[in-house]
Each structure stands twice: as C-alpha cells, then as structure tokens.
Amino acid sequence: MSSQPEYILEQKLVEQLQELGHKKVTIRDDKELIANLKSQLEIHNKKTFSDNEFEKILNHLSKGNVFEKAKILRDRFHFVKDDGSSEWIEFINQEHWCQNQFQVAHQISQHGEYKNRYDVTILINGLPMVQIELKRRGLEMKEAFNQVNRYQKHSFASGSGLFNYVQIFVISNGVNTKYYSNNAKQSFKQTFYWSDEENNTIQALDKFAPEFLEPCHIAKMITKYIVLNQTYKILMVLRPYQYYAVEKIVERVRNTDKNGFIWHTTGSGKTLTSFKASQILRELPKVEKVVFVVDRKDLDYQTQKEFDAFEKGSVDATENTRHLVKQLSDNTKLIVTTLQKLNTAVTKEKHGKKIEYLKDKKVVFIFDECHRSQFGDTHQNIKKYFEKAQMIGFTGTPISEVNATGKIDGEPATTNRLFQDCLHKYVITDAIRDENVLKFSVEYVGRYKEKEGSNTYIDTEVEGIDTQELLESPDRLNKITDYIISEYGRKTGQKTFNAMFCVSSIDVLKKYYDLFHQKKLEGKHSLKVATIFSYATNEDSKEADGIYDESDELRMVAEARPEYISTHSRDVLERYIGHYNEIFGTNFTTKDGQSFYNYYNDIAKRVRNRELDLILVVNMFLTGFDSPQLNTLFVDKNLKYHGLIQAFSRTNRILNEKKSQGNIVCFRNLKQATDDAVTLFSNKEAIQEIIIKPIEEYIELFNEALQILKRIAPEIESVDRYQTEDEKFQFITAFRELMRLLNVLKSFSDFDFDMLEMTDFEFDGYKSKYLDIWQSIKPNVPGGEGKESILNDVDFELELIHRDEINVRYILTLLENLKDSKGDKREKKIQEIREILSGDVQLRSKKELIEKFIEENLPHIDDSDTISDEFETFWNKEKTEAFERIAKEESLNKEKFQDTINDFLFTAKTPKISEALKLLEIKPKITERNNIGKRIIQKVQDFVNVFIDGVEG
C-alpha cells in the first residue's frame, strides 16, 4: 500500500498534463517508443518515411552522449531518400516553439543494466524531453534526485538510447517540486524551484504543472533557455529569475530604445543570464550588434572559460583595441570585450573613423557589474558616440544616492540615473530563501567581548579606534596573524575550504604577509599563502571603506605605464611572487604586464582548485571573483554598502552539505556597517535572514534535534535492534540533522562539545551505527524486479563526516603507512606529516615529540602493526619523564600534582593560584607566590595540552 499515494499523484499529473494540451500515449517499452517516434516525426515534418529511411534517421539519433544528442536535437538532419533525392528534417521547431507535437506517457520500461520504469515522460515530436520522477508525500526530494541518477547510470542509454534526449528533469513529492537540466555531474544543490516574476516560489506539483509544463512554456525552456556549455560538455538550464530577467531585457530592446538594468544579487549567476540575453538579442532584426562589456580585471581565466563555453571564440582577451574595432566594423554580431578597450575605441579618433557607420545603428551594450564607478565615464562616452546605443546593466549591488561616490552633471551617479529603470530584481534574501547562496556567519574578534571566556577575545584594540598608528601597530598585526593561524582549521573545516584576508592598504598587507612568511619559516604553520596587489603610485586605498576606484586595479596589466610605478612595492611584490614560484614551480614576474596578468589568473585558478590556503588582498578579488571552495573572509579593513556586500559575497557560493555558510571574521567593528548594507540592499528585517543565528540558538536546535534522536534510539545499542527499513530511515534522518547542526556549530570560535547535551564520545557511537547502516546497504544493487529498498536513495551526506579533526591517532595511521615507503617517497610522506603537525593547532605542541619518535624509534620498528604499541610505550615514557621533571623543578608533591591534573581534565577549570601553591613541598616567600603560582598553572596546562589532549582515545 505504501506505493498507492505515489500512483495517485502520477495519475493526477497525467490528467492535468492532458488538460494542458499534452496528448496521452501508451508506450510500454523501447520498441513502442521507436514506433511512436516515427509517426510523430512524420506528423511534425509533414512527410512519410519508409522503414529504410527511418532507419537512417534512427541511426543518426542514436549517436553520441547526452551533450552530443542535445546538439543533434537542435540541428536539422540531411539524408538521401530511397528514390535518391535529398531530404532535410528537423527534430524540434526552435523558432516557433509552440508548433511542436506534445505527448505524455507514464510507466515506460527500459531494460538496461537493470529494468527500470519511469514515472511520467513528456515527449516532443516523439523524443523523450522531460522526465518526471515522483515520490509519495513525506519522502525527501533528494530521494527522487538520487533515483534519476540511478536511471541515468543504469538504463537511459539502453536500447536506442532515446532517453538521453531528455533535456529537463522534474522531481516532486506533491508538496515540493524542482527542476534541473540533464547533467549527471551536478549535485542536488543545482536543482531549482520555479517561481513567478515576483520571486514567489511555486512548489506544489498541481500549481507547478500549469506554469512550467504547459506545452508552449516547456518547449520555450528547452529551445531558448537551455545552454550547451562547450567547455564542460554539459547542459545548463536557467533559473526562474534568470528567465524573467532575459524576457524583460528582450521585451525592452524589441519594443523600446530605453536603457534598463537587472538587479540580481552577487552569486546568483549574472554572467549566464547576461550572456543568454546577448545571444537572444543578436537574433532580433533591429539589432545591429550586441556588445557584452566586462571590466578588464574580471576577464580572468575563469570568465574567459565561461564565455567561451557559451559561445566558442567570442572572447578576445588581448589588449589590442584594433581587434575590437575590426569586430565592430565587420559582420560579427556578438562581441565580448573589456570596458577599457571599448572606451579607447570610442574616444580615439583613429579608431572612431573606422566604425562611423554604427553611429545611427541600434547597438545594444550589456554591462556586467555595472555598479563600478568607472562605468559612469564610459557610459557618457558611448552615448556621445553611438546615437542609438541601448544600454542594459547587471549588478548585485546597485548604486543609490546613499552609496554613490561619483557625479554626472552635478547629480549623484546612481544606477537608476545611468540605466533608467530596474527591469527585474532578485535580492540576497530571495537567493538565500531559494538556497542559491548561503547565509553569512559574522564574528567580531578583538578586545571587546560579549561573553566571558569567549574565543573571539584577543588583546587588540578594535572598537572606537581610528588612528592609523594603533591600527597598524606591530603588536596588533602579530596577534591577528596568530589568531588566523590558530582558527584557520576551524573556519575552513580543516582545510576542506580556503580563505581570503582583506586588509586596509598595501603597506599593511606587506606587514601581514611578512608575518605569515616568518611564522611559516619558524614552523608555526603550514599554510600556503599568496598575495597580489597593484603596484602603482596610488597604491593605498584613498578611503578604506570598500568603495574604491578600481580603474587603477591591474593598471600594469591593462596598459604598462612605467612612469607610475612604485619601485619599492614592485620589488616587494616580486619577492612575494618569488615565494609563489618556489611553491608551485612557476615563473611569474612583475617585469612585464602579461606575466603579471598570468600570475593573477594563476592565483584565481589555484584558489578555485584549493591549492592555496590563504590569499591576502587589498581590493583585488573582492568583486567579481567566484570560487565555491572559498568559505572564509578575514577582514581588517573598513567596508560599507556595496563594498561590504561584494566582499562578504566571496564566501557564500553554494557547494555541498559541508559548506553551510560563508564565514566572516572581522578584526574591526563592522556591525553597524553590515546592518546598513543589508538594509540598503534588501530591508532592515532581512538582517536575521542573511546573518546566521548566534551560537546559543544553534545549541538549542542541536539539543532539540537530539531529543528527537533519543526518542528513536534512546541508546546507541538501540540501533542494533532495528528490524525494519522504516526504523533505520527514521534514525538516519534524525542523526543526519545532528550532523548538519554540528557542522555549523564547529565553525564558531566559541564552540565546545561540553555546551551540548551529548558528549563527543556518545556522538561518535551513534555515528558508528549510522556508518554501519550506510555500509550495509552500499553493496546492494538497486533496481531490478524485486522490492526496492527505501534506503537506496537516501543521501547520507558523508562529506559531513569525512574530515574529522586531525589527532594523534590520525598521525599514527600515517606512520603505519609510512613504514612500507622507501627513498624519496618516504621523505615526501614524512614532510607531509611535518606539515600536518605544524598546521594543526592541537598537534603543534606535540610536534617535537612526534618528530623524535619518527627519527629515533621508527627506523627500529620492523612490523608496522606494532607502531601504535611502540608509540604508546614511547609516549608514556616521555610523559612520565616530563611529569618527574616538572615536579623536581618546582618542588611539587607528586601525588597532589597528579590530583590537580586529574581535576583539570575532569572539570576543565583552570586551577587558582592558591590551589597551585598547595602543591609545593616548601612554602615560598610572599613576594614570590604570585609568580610561582602562575608558572605552576601554566606547566599543568602545557602538560595536559602536550601529553593528553588529542592523544587518548
């Protein structure tokens, strides 16, 4: 009976699709699918095909994978008929998308590696184009997603392989409904809700169907709003707000000569939206050319790759303005160029003469990131030159009178003044609600503290200071550097992600970089740190507020102007690039503009590939740079308004379950600036929606989730007694919620397991049972004729477990593997172990002893299975010697000393000076008691830190 609600959902949907205009057809298997395809293609093309002719068509359709089939679908096919004449046919009408044949079928069977039955299929001209998988109410959407993945793997390519023509998948449990493109590489995070023009999501299946699956709309989505990404050979479908934005732009250009702009929040995929708009606009008869304009600093390796993926060869990344002028003067319809080159083309007389014919033609300019200050000047120059220019802007942070810095004709240079009307809006609160970007976790680190004993306390001036002398004092910079080193692992999930550190000026950046470099040489960390900055005379930020003139950024990349070079900064950056070259075996330099630009691109690539741990910047990379792997921004810089939102937004790209938020760690009090920025770009109430809750609320949520788990499994052993899959399913979902909450909690500087109503030992016990269930179903083969396990499609989200904290047990595992390595391989592994010891806060204190064991004991151990036992013997010996040494040095009563250690371990409370003095065999002088007491307490803490924490268990 459990499948009955799913069957009813299926029946209702098929009836609804029929009412919308899809004709119901019964197709049981591949043979009937092929027969139906023949008749539908004949109707669509108004032709009849002999069996021999149709076999040629079918052979053509059976070629290639999903991506290649998507291209075949969109091309016409030429073949020779039986009578020797030529024939052209089409598989889908892209220009008049409503003029296609629409059918709906359900329960089509395919025999591949296993037999699968598909719930509901929409066919266009006989080809399966939309596959809908349904789950009964109450089950997770992710289960339907995982089921589709199994179909892709096991049966879509079987038989004639026609199911590889599916362009869009829809998954639903009746209450929630999402869609996504046929791209086996994407995760559940790349599935989308449909919405209306006001960004209200349409989730219920019966409401979704008439909006999204109506024949004309679904055909339009397939023919116009799926992008074939040439680089990754995948299909991409636009999200609803992207669709509405493009529709609004096309309507604006088709019917008016007015400008307009799109306000879509940072991280929502503006590049894809704007480029898709460019592609559609160039097909309009009235439009002479479409010029897509980006800032030179944004046309990095990744952006070039993206543009090239959408339209091969569309990007000219050279600095040669002549090439742009050639494109403007020939028949190139779509041009991707830089702001700087476009400005040169319209202001230099020698270029302007060659493109004069465009002066009275309709040329559409699309500006990416149109909040930039320099767009004002270029905007005016374009208006002067192109009399019929129509300008469309894209921004995540529009400029209003509140945050405007420039002026046009004496008035503030706002986005509205430059581009007139806002055509579509999708703000950060919309994106967070739709799970298209993450929330931010903002912590303020400094002398002021809200809670006693907070880990966000370091003895530096933060609040109420504004003098450069205090902000740049060596002591403050040193303490902040130490804080970043100590908290880096916690914030980045033990290097699962990476981080950026933005600072107020190039002078300050140099000091920070030198501190990180020196501390690495001293063995205090193993982070791979890099930096980049412009080295022009005007290298300090005029106002350290995040609103800056970026025209100087990458000046040496755009055009070399030696007279402006600051020799000192250039020499320093050359030295820093030298460190980078040593780490990665590269050969970059500042000595020519192209090599420096290549260095910029290489850094961007390595941040995205997680080869760099920390990048130090002043302004570069704070806007327009996308890297889902980056999850933390350390801030020692005054930011406000669009500068603040742009900088924060480097961290909140969606990636996976492990990445639950973007971490912002501020060493200045930006609380008011953050509230003001959020209010400006959404509304005052949105602060709660954008910034994640304080740690106390997550602790409460964890403990509430724990109560649910305890009702399902009162004890760890309860899991062993489960008889049914439903019991196991309830346990999995309950414990997984704990894992998700713990993942967020671990990113807080103040987090400690003692805050929870569950010990870490108990959590690990339940985790073992969770993994046992996962292991037990992993070998099972899904599909087939038998009863399907409800656990087959459950997502265990193992990425939340994979990176447990590194401890001595982990190091011992590496040592056991090391024993069998020889020569250079062995040395490399030892070096890796040393880097781990340096990079982990807890292990750093044990580094010297572990290295002693590697050098003195490991060479004499023949059996790697005995390494753990040998290490335990070594460790206990060292611990005893250290205990005896401290007792002798300080004249302590050994029994009382051991009791104090035990109490400290049990209560985690630091002993008082009066308690420490009771350990002494001889009473000290009154004047010495305070110092001696402090020294003993420190030795107790150090002893526990080295020999016990992270070792036992």
mmCIF file of N, CA, C and O in Angstrom, residues 836-896:
data_model
loop_
_atom_site.group_PDB
_atom_site.id
_atom_site.type_symbol
_atom_site.label_atom_id
_atom_site.label_comp_id
_atom_site.label_asym_id
_atom_site.label_seq_id
_atom_site.Cartn_x
_atom_site.Cartn_y
_atom_site.Cartn_z
ATOM 1 N N ILE A 836 51.419 18.658 8.547
ATOM 2 C CA ILE A 836 50.180 18.473 9.315
ATOM 3 C C ILE A 836 50.413 18.847 10.771
ATOM 4 O O ILE A 836 49.596 19.530 11.394
ATOM 5 N N LEU A 837 51.552 18.423 11.311
ATOM 6 C CA LEU A 837 51.879 18.752 12.707
ATOM 7 C C LEU A 837 51.981 20.258 12.907
ATOM 8 O O LEU A 837 51.565 20.800 13.925
ATOM 9 N N SER A 838 52.527 20.946 11.907
ATOM 10 C CA SER A 838 52.673 22.405 12.003
ATOM 11 C C SER A 838 51.350 23.112 11.824
ATOM 12 O O SER A 838 51.098 24.148 12.426
ATOM 13 N N GLY A 839 50.508 22.543 10.975
ATOM 14 C CA GLY A 839 49.282 23.244 10.605
ATOM 15 C C GLY A 839 48.127 23.051 11.552
ATOM 16 O O GLY A 839 47.147 23.785 11.481
ATOM 17 N N ASP A 840 48.189 22.072 12.443
ATOM 18 C CA ASP A 840 47.088 21.839 13.366
ATOM 19 C C ASP A 840 47.420 22.420 14.730
ATOM 20 O O ASP A 840 48.466 22.135 15.299
ATOM 21 N N VAL A 841 46.486 23.232 15.236
ATOM 22 C CA VAL A 841 46.737 23.949 16.494
ATOM 23 C C VAL A 841 47.071 22.981 17.623
ATOM 24 O O VAL A 841 48.018 23.187 18.380
ATOM 25 N N GLN A 842 46.293 21.915 17.730
ATOM 26 C CA GLN A 842 46.473 20.985 18.847
ATOM 27 C C GLN A 842 47.752 20.159 18.701
ATOM 28 O O GLN A 842 48.464 19.906 19.674
ATOM 29 N N LEU A 843 48.052 19.775 17.462
ATOM 30 C CA LEU A 843 49.214 18.912 17.249
ATOM 31 C C LEU A 843 50.544 19.649 17.312
ATOM 32 O O LEU A 843 51.582 19.032 17.510
ATOM 33 N N ARG A 844 50.485 20.981 17.120
ATOM 34 C CA ARG A 844 51.737 21.732 17.079
ATOM 35 C C ARG A 844 52.534 21.543 18.370
ATOM 36 O O ARG A 844 53.754 21.463 18.368
ATOM 37 N N SER A 845 51.827 21.474 19.505
ATOM 38 C CA SER A 845 52.512 21.325 20.790
ATOM 39 C C SER A 845 53.182 19.951 20.930
ATOM 40 O O SER A 845 54.082 19.771 21.735
ATOM 41 N N LYS A 846 52.739 18.986 20.122
ATOM 42 C CA LYS A 846 53.279 17.624 20.201
ATOM 43 C C LYS A 846 54.315 17.353 19.109
ATOM 44 O O LYS A 846 54.874 16.267 19.024
ATOM 45 N N LYS A 847 54.531 18.372 18.258
ATOM 46 C CA LYS A 847 55.356 18.198 17.059
ATOM 47 C C LYS A 847 56.754 17.667 17.399
ATOM 48 O O LYS A 847 57.239 16.708 16.801
ATOM 49 N N GLU A 848 57.391 18.297 18.363
ATOM 50 C CA GLU A 848 58.767 17.933 18.709
ATOM 51 C C GLU A 848 58.877 16.473 19.135
ATOM 52 O O GLU A 848 59.774 15.743 18.689
ATOM 53 N N LEU A 849 57.923 16.033 19.955
ATOM 54 C CA LEU A 849 57.976 14.649 20.445
ATOM 55 C C LEU A 849 57.669 13.644 19.346
ATOM 56 O O LEU A 849 58.314 12.593 19.251
ATOM 57 N N ILE A 850 56.682 13.953 18.493
ATOM 58 C CA ILE A 850 56.339 13.027 17.411
ATOM 59 C C ILE A 850 57.504 12.919 16.427
ATOM 60 O O ILE A 850 57.832 11.832 15.936
ATOM 61 N N GLU A 851 58.149 14.048 16.139
ATOM 62 C CA GLU A 851 59.315 14.015 15.252
ATOM 63 C C GLU A 851 60.454 13.215 15.876
ATOM 64 O O GLU A 851 61.190 12.500 15.173
ATOM 65 N N LYS A 852 60.592 13.298 17.197
ATOM 66 C CA LYS A 852 61.617 12.498 17.898
ATOM 67 C C LYS A 852 61.331 11.007 17.720
ATOM 68 O O LYS A 852 62.245 10.202 17.467
ATOM 69 N N PHE A 853 60.056 10.625 17.818
ATOM 70 C CA PHE A 853 59.661 9.231 17.628
ATOM 71 C C PHE A 853 59.971 8.781 16.196
ATOM 72 O O PHE A 853 60.491 7.674 15.980
ATOM 73 N N ILE A 854 59.675 9.655 15.210
ATOM 74 C CA ILE A 854 59.930 9.312 13.798
ATOM 75 C C ILE A 854 61.422 9.088 13.558
ATOM 76 O O ILE A 854 61.833 8.133 12.889
ATOM 77 N N GLU A 855 62.247 9.971 14.133
ATOM 78 C CA GLU A 855 63.689 9.918 13.868
ATOM 79 C C GLU A 855 64.399 8.828 14.680
ATOM 80 O O GLU A 855 65.280 8.143 14.164
ATOM 81 N N GLU A 856 64.005 8.655 15.945
ATOM 82 C CA GLU A 856 64.765 7.755 16.822
ATOM 83 C C GLU A 856 64.167 6.360 16.949
ATOM 84 O O GLU A 856 64.905 5.373 17.093
ATOM 85 N N ASN A 857 62.852 6.237 16.914
ATOM 86 C CA ASN A 857 62.218 4.942 17.172
ATOM 87 C C ASN A 857 61.745 4.224 15.912
ATOM 88 O O ASN A 857 61.895 3.008 15.797
ATOM 89 N N LEU A 858 61.157 4.995 14.986
ATOM 90 C CA LEU A 858 60.549 4.371 13.806
ATOM 91 C C LEU A 858 61.527 3.515 12.994
ATOM 92 O O LEU A 858 61.159 2.420 12.561
ATOM 93 N N PRO A 859 62.787 3.947 12.791
ATOM 94 C CA PRO A 859 63.711 3.123 11.992
ATOM 95 C C PRO A 859 63.961 1.723 12.578
ATOM 96 O O PRO A 859 64.359 0.807 11.852
ATOM 97 N N HIS A 860 63.714 1.558 13.883
ATOM 98 C CA HIS A 860 64.000 0.271 14.533
ATOM 99 C C HIS A 860 62.767 -0.618 14.656
ATOM 100 O O HIS A 860 62.821 -1.673 15.289
ATOM 101 N N ILE A 861 61.638 -0.194 14.087
ATOM 102 C CA ILE A 861 60.407 -0.995 14.169
ATOM 103 C C ILE A 861 60.231 -1.732 12.840
ATOM 104 O O ILE A 861 60.100 -1.121 11.786
ATOM 105 N N ASP A 862 60.237 -3.060 12.904
ATOM 106 C CA ASP A 862 60.148 -3.870 11.687
ATOM 107 C C ASP A 862 58.711 -4.133 11.263
ATOM 108 O O ASP A 862 58.408 -4.233 10.078
ATOM 109 N N ASP A 863 57.811 -4.291 12.216
ATOM 110 C CA ASP A 863 56.422 -4.643 11.928
ATOM 111 C C ASP A 863 55.540 -3.405 12.097
ATOM 112 O O ASP A 863 55.380 -2.889 13.202
ATOM 113 N N SER A 864 54.957 -2.929 10.987
ATOM 114 C CA SER A 864 54.148 -1.701 11.072
ATOM 115 C C SER A 864 52.919 -1.880 11.964
ATOM 116 O O SER A 864 52.367 -0.906 12.472
ATOM 117 N N ASP A 865 52.472 -3.144 12.165
ATOM 118 C CA ASP A 865 51.318 -3.382 13.034
ATOM 119 C C ASP A 865 51.603 -3.053 14.495
ATOM 120 O O ASP A 865 50.692 -2.896 15.308
ATOM 121 N N THR A 866 52.904 -2.981 14.856
ATOM 122 C CA THR A 866 53.260 -2.703 16.263
ATOM 123 C C THR A 866 53.548 -1.223 16.511
ATOM 124 O O THR A 866 53.903 -0.851 17.629
ATOM 125 N N ILE A 867 53.411 -0.396 15.472
ATOM 126 C CA ILE A 867 53.751 1.027 15.627
ATOM 127 C C ILE A 867 52.931 1.682 16.732
ATOM 128 O O ILE A 867 53.461 2.434 17.561
ATOM 129 N N SER A 868 51.623 1.389 16.778
ATOM 130 C CA SER A 868 50.764 2.004 17.807
ATOM 131 C C SER A 868 51.244 1.636 19.207
ATOM 132 O O SER A 868 51.317 2.496 20.095
ATOM 133 N N ASP A 869 51.562 0.355 19.404
ATOM 134 C CA ASP A 869 52.024 -0.093 20.724
ATOM 135 C C ASP A 869 53.354 0.550 21.087
ATOM 136 O O ASP A 869 53.568 0.991 22.229
ATOM 137 N N GLU A 870 54.267 0.596 20.095
ATOM 138 C CA GLU A 870 55.577 1.200 20.337
ATOM 139 C C GLU A 870 55.441 2.689 20.662
ATOM 140 O O GLU A 870 56.147 3.224 21.522
ATOM 141 N N PHE A 871 54.512 3.363 19.943
ATOM 142 C CA PHE A 871 54.303 4.793 20.190
ATOM 143 C C PHE A 871 53.751 5.009 21.598
ATOM 144 O O PHE A 871 54.160 5.938 22.300
ATOM 145 N N GLU A 872 52.824 4.147 22.008
ATOM 146 C CA GLU A 872 52.236 4.281 23.346
ATOM 147 C C GLU A 872 53.308 4.133 24.423
ATOM 148 O O GLU A 872 53.332 4.894 25.402
ATOM 149 N N THR A 873 54.215 3.159 24.219
ATOM 150 C CA THR A 873 55.320 2.968 25.174
ATOM 151 C C THR A 873 56.205 4.211 25.220
ATOM 152 O O THR A 873 56.561 4.718 26.293
ATOM 153 N N PHE A 874 56.556 4.720 24.038
ATOM 154 C CA PHE A 874 57.383 5.928 23.930
ATOM 155 C C PHE A 874 56.690 7.118 24.616
ATOM 156 O O PHE A 874 57.311 7.865 25.374
ATOM 157 N N TRP A 875 55.416 7.282 24.317
ATOM 158 C CA TRP A 875 54.666 8.448 24.828
ATOM 159 C C TRP A 875 54.563 8.407 26.355
ATOM 160 O O TRP A 875 54.740 9.424 27.029
ATOM 161 N N ASN A 876 54.266 7.233 26.877
ATOM 162 C CA ASN A 876 54.144 7.102 28.342
ATOM 163 C C ASN A 876 55.478 7.383 29.035
ATOM 164 O O ASN A 876 55.519 7.998 30.105
ATOM 165 N N LYS A 877 56.571 6.928 28.403
ATOM 166 C CA LYS A 877 57.898 7.177 28.959
ATOM 167 C C LYS A 877 58.185 8.681 28.983
ATOM 168 O O LYS A 877 58.634 9.236 29.994
ATOM 169 N N GLU A 878 57.905 9.360 27.851
ATOM 170 C CA GLU A 878 58.123 10.808 27.769
ATOM 171 C C GLU A 878 57.219 11.548 28.760
ATOM 172 O O GLU A 878 57.632 12.537 29.382
ATOM 173 N N LYS A 879 55.996 11.070 28.907
ATOM 174 C CA LYS A 879 55.043 11.711 29.816
ATOM 175 C C LYS A 879 55.518 11.593 31.260
ATOM 176 O O LYS A 879 55.485 12.561 32.027
ATOM 177 N N THR A 880 55.981 10.408 31.609
ATOM 178 C CA THR A 880 56.481 10.186 32.978
ATOM 179 C C THR A 880 57.699 11.062 33.254
ATOM 180 O O THR A 880 57.804 11.677 34.320
ATOM 181 N N GLU A 881 58.615 11.108 32.270
ATOM 182 C CA GLU A 881 59.826 11.931 32.454
ATOM 183 C C GLU A 881 59.459 13.412 32.600
ATOM 184 O O GLU A 881 60.041 14.120 33.428
ATOM 185 N N ALA A 882 58.495 13.883 31.800
ATOM 186 C CA ALA A 882 58.071 15.280 31.885
ATOM 187 C C ALA A 882 57.422 15.557 33.237
ATOM 188 O O ALA A 882 57.664 16.606 33.856
ATOM 189 N N PHE A 883 56.604 14.613 33.700
ATOM 190 C CA PHE A 883 55.945 14.751 34.999
ATOM 191 C C PHE A 883 56.987 14.866 36.117
ATOM 192 O O PHE A 883 56.921 15.764 36.975
ATOM 193 N N GLU A 884 57.971 13.962 36.090
ATOM 194 C CA GLU A 884 59.028 13.956 37.113
ATOM 195 C C GLU A 884 59.849 15.244 37.047
ATOM 196 O O GLU A 884 60.215 15.816 38.077
ATOM 197 N N ARG A 885 60.131 15.706 35.817
ATOM 198 C CA ARG A 885 60.951 16.901 35.635
ATOM 199 C C ARG A 885 60.255 18.144 36.211
ATOM 200 O O ARG A 885 60.858 18.962 36.908
ATOM 201 N N ILE A 886 58.956 18.288 35.925
ATOM 202 C CA ILE A 886 58.209 19.454 36.439
ATOM 203 C C ILE A 886 58.151 19.403 37.969
ATOM 204 O O ILE A 886 58.367 20.415 38.656
ATOM 205 N N ALA A 887 57.881 18.196 38.496
ATOM 206 C CA ALA A 887 57.782 18.051 39.960
ATOM 207 C C ALA A 887 59.101 18.423 40.639
ATOM 208 O O ALA A 887 59.119 19.101 41.681
ATOM 209 N N LYS A 888 60.200 18.011 40.007
ATOM 210 C CA LYS A 888 61.516 18.310 40.588
ATOM 211 C C LYS A 888 61.847 19.800 40.467
ATOM 212 O O LYS A 888 62.300 20.429 41.434
ATOM 213 N N GLU A 889 61.624 20.385 39.268
ATOM 214 C CA GLU A 889 61.944 21.802 39.024
ATOM 215 C C GLU A 889 61.187 22.725 39.984
ATOM 216 O O GLU A 889 61.730 23.725 40.466
ATOM 217 N N GLU A 890 59.929 22.368 40.243
ATOM 218 C CA GLU A 890 59.085 23.279 41.040
ATOM 219 C C GLU A 890 58.919 22.807 42.486
ATOM 220 O O GLU A 890 58.183 23.427 43.259
ATOM 221 N N SER A 891 59.582 21.663 42.863
ATOM 222 C CA SER A 891 59.456 21.095 44.219
ATOM 223 C C SER A 891 57.988 20.835 44.565
ATOM 224 O O SER A 891 57.440 21.328 45.559
ATOM 225 N N LEU A 892 57.334 20.010 43.706
ATOM 226 C CA LEU A 892 55.905 19.718 43.896
ATOM 227 C C LEU A 892 55.713 18.361 44.557
ATOM 228 O O LEU A 892 56.486 17.430 44.337
ATOM 229 N N ASN A 893 54.664 18.256 45.326
ATOM 230 C CA ASN A 893 54.222 16.967 45.854
ATOM 231 C C ASN A 893 53.590 16.199 44.690
ATOM 232 O O ASN A 893 52.590 16.627 44.120
ATOM 233 N N LYS A 894 54.193 15.053 44.343
ATOM 234 C CA LYS A 894 53.778 14.336 43.126
ATOM 235 C C LYS A 894 52.325 13.879 43.178
ATOM 236 O O LYS A 894 51.592 13.935 42.185
ATOM 237 N N GLU A 895 51.889 13.421 44.346
ATOM 238 C CA GLU A 895 50.511 12.936 44.464
ATOM 239 C C GLU A 895 49.509 14.074 44.241
ATOM 240 O O GLU A 895 48.527 13.939 43.516
ATOM 241 N N LYS A 896 49.810 15.219 44.879
ATOM 242 C CA LYS A 896 48.920 16.379 44.725
ATOM 243 C C LYS A 896 48.970 16.922 43.286
ATOM 244 O O LYS A 896 47.969 17.380 42.741
#
